[in-house]
Amino acid sequence: MAAVTHDLPDLAAMEAFGARIAAKIRVGDVIALSGPLGAGKTTLARAILQGAGHRGEVPSPTFTLIEMYDALEPPVAHADFYRLDNPAEAEELGLDDYREGAVLIAEWPERAGGFAHEPACLAIDISFDATGRKAIVEPGTDWLGRVP
Ligand code: ADP
Ligand code: MG
């Protein structure tokens, strides 16, 4: 399916987009959030987690690399691969264990080898657009029929 572009002129639009994604997630999904520093990857991850029912802080996992939210249904793992030097390190983190039975939200997915080839991946590329943001959404085949 062709990519879908969303205009997200402000924070409220970004948060509403996250809530729409949260309503559609299933175990096994990967939400791959790419885009430069400050684009809004963590903001969108936070909105997805809150939309999935998380109450409280959503720290950026820049230092811990992965934060697990296993009280949610489905459980969600939020990862930031910015600090990985090579994709093999993602395996060493136990990424496969985190992914089992959960949804993975991944910032800097390309540094973990990328997920966009997976049918369960919803790839979202965020870029700066005037004072707001633009998101280009590319659904894997598992996402056809539920593209947010
Ligand atoms: P990243 O994780 O991509 O480095 P962050 O989410 O940490 O970026 O920071 C993004 C910044 O941009 C935050 O200050 C956030 O409030 C702001 N922001 C997020 N979405 C939008 C938007 N749609 N329009 C304007 N500002 C936004
Ligand atoms: Mg971030």
mmCIF file of C-alpha atoms and ligand atoms in Angstrom:
data_model
loop_
_atom_site.group_PDB
_atom_site.id
_atom_site.type_symbol
_atom_site.label_atom_id
_atom_site.label_comp_id
_atom_site.label_asym_id
_atom_site.label_seq_id
_atom_site.Cartn_x
_atom_site.Cartn_y
_atom_site.Cartn_z
ATOM 1 C CA MET A 1 0.000 0.000 0.000
ATOM 2 C CA ALA A 2 1.159 3.532 -0.706
ATOM 3 C CA ALA A 3 2.420 5.717 2.123
ATOM 4 C CA VAL A 4 -0.037 8.032 3.833
ATOM 5 C CA THR A 5 1.027 11.540 4.883
ATOM 6 C CA HIS A 6 -0.371 13.273 7.950
ATOM 7 C CA ASP A 7 0.021 16.959 8.760
ATOM 8 C CA LEU A 8 0.578 17.386 12.492
ATOM 9 C CA PRO A 9 0.636 21.175 12.958
ATOM 10 C CA ASP A 10 0.928 21.139 16.744
ATOM 11 C CA LEU A 11 1.395 19.000 19.828
ATOM 12 C CA ALA A 12 -2.343 18.350 20.132
ATOM 13 C CA ALA A 13 -2.397 16.890 16.602
ATOM 14 C CA MET A 14 0.596 14.698 17.462
ATOM 15 C CA GLU A 15 -1.140 13.441 20.617
ATOM 16 C CA ALA A 16 -4.374 12.703 18.741
ATOM 17 C CA PHE A 17 -2.368 10.754 16.137
ATOM 18 C CA GLY A 18 -0.791 8.707 18.946
ATOM 19 C CA ALA A 19 -4.212 7.932 20.398
ATOM 20 C CA ARG A 20 -5.413 6.685 16.987
ATOM 21 C CA ILE A 21 -2.392 4.394 16.724
ATOM 22 C CA ALA A 22 -2.927 3.115 20.284
ATOM 23 C CA ALA A 23 -6.467 2.060 19.396
ATOM 24 C CA LYS A 24 -5.111 -0.289 16.709
ATOM 25 C CA ILE A 25 -2.051 -1.991 18.212
ATOM 26 C CA ARG A 26 -1.782 -5.764 18.582
ATOM 27 C CA VAL A 27 0.833 -8.071 20.086
ATOM 28 C CA GLY A 28 3.699 -8.540 17.617
ATOM 29 C CA ASP A 29 3.429 -5.092 16.048
ATOM 30 C CA VAL A 30 6.430 -2.818 15.622
ATOM 31 C CA ILE A 31 5.886 0.930 15.464
ATOM 32 C CA ALA A 32 9.141 2.203 13.917
ATOM 33 C CA LEU A 33 9.600 5.930 14.530
ATOM 34 C CA SER A 34 12.279 7.568 12.401
ATOM 35 C CA GLY A 35 13.226 11.212 11.996
ATOM 36 C CA PRO A 36 15.897 13.621 13.253
ATOM 37 C CA LEU A 37 16.543 14.630 16.852
ATOM 38 C CA GLY A 38 13.652 16.732 18.119
ATOM 39 C CA ALA A 39 11.243 15.540 15.422
ATOM 40 C CA GLY A 40 8.810 14.144 17.989
ATOM 41 C CA LYS A 41 9.526 10.403 18.153
ATOM 42 C CA THR A 42 9.426 10.278 21.955
ATOM 43 C CA THR A 43 6.408 12.591 21.996
ATOM 44 C CA LEU A 44 4.532 10.226 19.695
ATOM 45 C CA ALA A 45 5.666 7.149 21.661
ATOM 46 C CA ARG A 46 4.375 8.816 24.834
ATOM 47 C CA ALA A 47 1.030 9.579 23.182
ATOM 48 C CA ILE A 48 0.712 5.953 22.040
ATOM 49 C CA LEU A 49 1.513 4.682 25.554
ATOM 50 C CA GLN A 50 -0.966 7.080 27.137
ATOM 51 C CA GLY A 51 -3.577 6.142 24.543
ATOM 52 C CA ALA A 52 -2.958 2.491 25.459
ATOM 53 C CA GLY A 53 -3.802 3.354 29.063
ATOM 54 C CA HIS A 54 -0.459 4.199 30.640
ATOM 55 C CA ARG A 55 -0.699 6.813 33.373
ATOM 56 C CA GLY A 56 2.426 8.520 34.617
ATOM 57 C CA GLU A 57 5.851 9.295 33.259
ATOM 58 C CA VAL A 58 7.234 8.099 29.957
ATOM 59 C CA PRO A 59 10.965 8.715 30.242
ATOM 60 C CA SER A 60 12.964 8.818 27.026
ATOM 61 C CA PRO A 61 14.804 5.461 26.943
ATOM 62 C CA THR A 62 17.946 7.084 25.551
ATOM 63 C CA PHE A 63 20.070 5.685 28.398
ATOM 64 C CA THR A 64 18.146 2.541 29.451
ATOM 65 C CA LEU A 65 17.553 1.750 25.719
ATOM 66 C CA ILE A 66 14.351 -0.189 26.481
ATOM 67 C CA GLU A 67 11.489 0.527 28.879
ATOM 68 C CA MET A 68 8.845 -2.159 29.346
ATOM 69 C CA TYR A 69 5.217 -1.273 30.075
ATOM 70 C CA ASP A 70 3.890 -4.717 30.907
ATOM 71 C CA ALA A 71 0.843 -3.601 32.865
ATOM 72 C CA LEU A 72 -0.729 -2.530 29.553
ATOM 73 C CA GLU A 73 -2.882 -4.757 27.380
ATOM 74 C CA PRO A 74 -1.199 -5.371 25.010
ATOM 75 C CA PRO A 75 2.115 -4.856 26.815
ATOM 76 C CA VAL A 76 4.384 -2.292 25.129
ATOM 77 C CA ALA A 77 8.183 -2.081 24.959
ATOM 78 C CA HIS A 78 9.551 1.404 24.153
ATOM 79 C CA ALA A 79 13.090 1.385 22.786
ATOM 80 C CA ASP A 80 15.509 4.058 21.612
ATOM 81 C CA PHE A 81 18.362 2.608 19.571
ATOM 82 C CA TYR A 82 20.208 5.899 19.086
ATOM 83 C CA ARG A 83 23.162 4.747 21.169
ATOM 84 C CA LEU A 84 23.636 1.396 19.450
ATOM 85 C CA ASP A 85 26.925 1.166 17.552
ATOM 86 C CA ASN A 86 25.792 -1.729 15.399
ATOM 87 C CA PRO A 87 22.573 -3.694 14.880
ATOM 88 C CA ALA A 88 23.976 -6.853 16.539
ATOM 89 C CA GLU A 89 23.799 -5.007 19.863
ATOM 90 C CA ALA A 90 19.991 -5.051 19.627
ATOM 91 C CA GLU A 91 20.114 -8.832 19.965
ATOM 92 C CA GLU A 92 22.421 -8.543 22.962
ATOM 93 C CA LEU A 93 19.814 -6.336 24.635
ATOM 94 C CA GLY A 94 17.406 -9.281 24.517
ATOM 95 C CA LEU A 95 15.197 -7.531 21.997
ATOM 96 C CA ASP A 96 13.537 -10.781 20.916
ATOM 97 C CA ASP A 97 12.469 -11.452 24.524
ATOM 98 C CA TYR A 98 10.994 -7.964 24.829
ATOM 99 C CA ARG A 99 9.115 -8.416 21.566
ATOM 100 C CA GLU A 100 7.519 -11.711 22.531
ATOM 101 C CA GLY A 101 3.994 -10.987 23.685
ATOM 102 C CA ALA A 102 4.336 -7.219 23.317
ATOM 103 C CA VAL A 103 4.181 -4.303 20.904
ATOM 104 C CA LEU A 104 7.553 -2.699 20.174
ATOM 105 C CA ILE A 105 7.795 1.062 19.711
ATOM 106 C CA ALA A 106 11.267 1.742 18.298
ATOM 107 C CA GLU A 107 13.014 5.105 17.963
ATOM 108 C CA TRP A 108 16.035 5.146 15.594
ATOM 109 C CA PRO A 109 14.934 1.759 14.143
ATOM 110 C CA GLU A 110 17.628 1.891 11.443
ATOM 111 C CA ARG A 111 20.301 1.588 14.156
ATOM 112 C CA ALA A 112 18.826 -1.797 15.140
ATOM 113 C CA GLY A 113 18.871 -3.009 11.550
ATOM 114 C CA GLY A 114 15.410 -1.697 10.645
ATOM 115 C CA PHE A 115 11.964 -3.262 10.865
ATOM 116 C CA ALA A 116 10.226 -1.824 7.796
ATOM 117 C CA HIS A 117 10.510 -5.140 5.918
ATOM 118 C CA GLU A 118 8.401 -6.885 8.581
ATOM 119 C CA PRO A 119 4.680 -7.337 7.808
ATOM 120 C CA ALA A 120 3.875 -6.275 11.393
ATOM 121 C CA CYS A 121 5.768 -2.980 11.076
ATOM 122 C CA LEU A 122 4.077 0.391 10.911
ATOM 123 C CA ALA A 123 6.907 2.664 9.766
ATOM 124 C CA ILE A 124 6.418 6.334 10.632
ATOM 125 C CA ASP A 125 8.893 8.948 9.462
ATOM 126 C CA ILE A 126 8.502 12.306 11.185
ATOM 127 C CA SER A 127 9.923 15.512 9.739
ATOM 128 C CA PHE A 128 9.826 19.220 10.548
ATOM 129 C CA ASP A 129 7.193 21.149 8.622
ATOM 130 C CA ALA A 130 6.974 24.907 9.299
ATOM 131 C CA THR A 131 6.346 25.132 13.067
ATOM 132 C CA GLY A 132 4.720 21.682 13.158
ATOM 133 C CA ARG A 133 5.497 18.203 11.897
ATOM 134 C CA LYS A 134 4.642 15.894 9.026
ATOM 135 C CA ALA A 135 4.425 12.110 9.368
ATOM 136 C CA ILE A 136 4.776 9.661 6.497
ATOM 137 C CA VAL A 137 3.173 6.346 7.421
ATOM 138 C CA GLU A 138 4.070 3.116 5.644
ATOM 139 C CA PRO A 139 2.075 0.087 6.770
ATOM 140 C CA GLY A 140 3.334 -3.475 6.527
ATOM 141 C CA THR A 141 0.842 -6.011 5.187
ATOM 142 C CA ASP A 142 -0.408 -6.879 8.714
ATOM 143 C CA TRP A 143 -1.517 -3.249 8.986
ATOM 144 C CA LEU A 144 -3.652 -3.190 5.861
ATOM 145 C CA GLY A 145 -7.184 -2.401 6.948
ATOM 146 C CA ARG A 146 -6.140 -0.672 10.166
ATOM 147 C CA VAL A 147 -3.856 2.120 8.975
ATOM 148 C CA PRO A 148 -4.063 4.962 11.505
HETATM 149 P P1 ADP B 1 12.675 13.043 19.391
HETATM 150 O O1 ADP B 1 12.312 11.893 20.295
HETATM 151 O O2 ADP B 1 12.282 12.814 17.954
HETATM 152 O O3 ADP B 1 14.116 13.439 19.490
HETATM 153 P P2 ADP B 1 11.031 14.627 21.203
HETATM 154 O O4 ADP B 1 9.693 13.982 21.141
HETATM 155 O O5 ADP B 1 11.879 14.332 22.391
HETATM 156 O O6 ADP B 1 11.829 14.318 19.843
HETATM 157 O O7 ADP B 1 10.892 16.200 21.118
HETATM 158 C C1 ADP B 1 10.057 16.772 20.163
HETATM 159 C C2 ADP B 1 9.735 18.198 20.536
HETATM 160 O O8 ADP B 1 8.853 18.700 19.544
HETATM 161 C C3 ADP B 1 8.991 18.332 21.865
HETATM 162 O O9 ADP B 1 9.399 19.540 22.460
HETATM 163 C C4 ADP B 1 7.531 18.392 21.458
HETATM 164 O O10 ADP B 1 6.733 19.145 22.339
HETATM 165 C C5 ADP B 1 7.598 19.061 20.111
HETATM 166 N N1 ADP B 1 6.553 18.557 19.200
HETATM 167 C C6 ADP B 1 6.155 17.279 19.022
HETATM 168 N N2 ADP B 1 5.219 17.174 18.082
HETATM 169 C C7 ADP B 1 5.013 18.422 17.616
HETATM 170 C C8 ADP B 1 4.158 18.962 16.590
HETATM 171 N N3 ADP B 1 3.334 18.175 15.877
HETATM 172 N N4 ADP B 1 4.230 20.273 16.368
HETATM 173 C C9 ADP B 1 5.066 21.057 17.076
HETATM 174 N N5 ADP B 1 5.893 20.603 18.065
HETATM 175 C C10 ADP B 1 5.862 19.314 18.329
HETATM 176 MG MG MG B 2 13.484 10.544 21.434
#
